[in-house]
Phi, psi and omega in degrees: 000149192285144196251183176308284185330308208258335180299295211263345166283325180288298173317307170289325132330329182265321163267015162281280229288323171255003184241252181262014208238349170283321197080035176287128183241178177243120181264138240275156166232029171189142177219130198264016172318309226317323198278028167275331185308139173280157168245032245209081181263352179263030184212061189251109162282154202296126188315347167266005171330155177240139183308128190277049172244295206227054184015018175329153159214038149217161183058026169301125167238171180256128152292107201293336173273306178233050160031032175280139200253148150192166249245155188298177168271346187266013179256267190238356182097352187276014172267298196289337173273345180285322165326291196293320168310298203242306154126014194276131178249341178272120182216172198228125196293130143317328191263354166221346202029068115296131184230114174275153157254152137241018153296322184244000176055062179187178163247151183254142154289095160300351191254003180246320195275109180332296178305340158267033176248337148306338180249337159316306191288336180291300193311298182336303152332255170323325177267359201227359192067003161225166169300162173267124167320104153288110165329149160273131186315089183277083214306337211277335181321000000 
């Protein structure tokens, strides 16, 4: 039997790895954003765009509303001011397609929520040259 000390080491290790301090998040499987989504998939610029503020070429994302790429918070902020600015809260990282809101302060599950799985799969496409393995959709959820 484990005694506490080796218990409770354990239980801290397992939340060094997985809790905040990882920067691990749990991403969202709804969002009530959507009808921000552009349906507009043939002017999707290329995941090495450079931020059309200040031409930074990394850590860029596309605005999901009108498809301006511009650069992280960890650059310069010109996405999160295009946010504050314009009010389009859905944007999609080029360096991971990761997809965020900032209405709802979260990243989204692309593999549950539907309606982002087309312009993922457009970006996807373009930056890896193939489609994205999609889960399959399990309806009992």
């Amino acid at each position: 039997m484990a005694d506490k000390a080796s218990s409770s080491c354990a239980t801290g290790e397992v939340e060094e790895v997985y809790g905040a301090e990882s920067g691990w998040v749990e991403a969202r499987n709804s969002c009530g954003h959507l009808q921000s989504l552009s349906s507009d998939l043939h002017h999707i610029p290329s995941p090495d765009s450079p931020c059309t503020r200040c031409q930074h070429s990394a850590e860029n994302w596309l605005c999901l509303s009108c498809k301006d790429v511009l650069c992280s918070r960890f650059i310069n902020k010109h996405m999160l001011d295009h946010h504050q600015k314009t009010g389009h809260c859905l944007v999609l990282s080029f360096s991971d397609l990761s997809v965020w809101c900032f209405a709802c302060e979260a990243y989204l599950n692309v593999q549950k929520i539907q309606p982002l799985q087309p312009v993922y799969e457009v970006v996807h496409l373009l930056k890896f040259g193939e489609r994205p393995p999609f889960l399959p959709i399990n309806s009992s959820e």
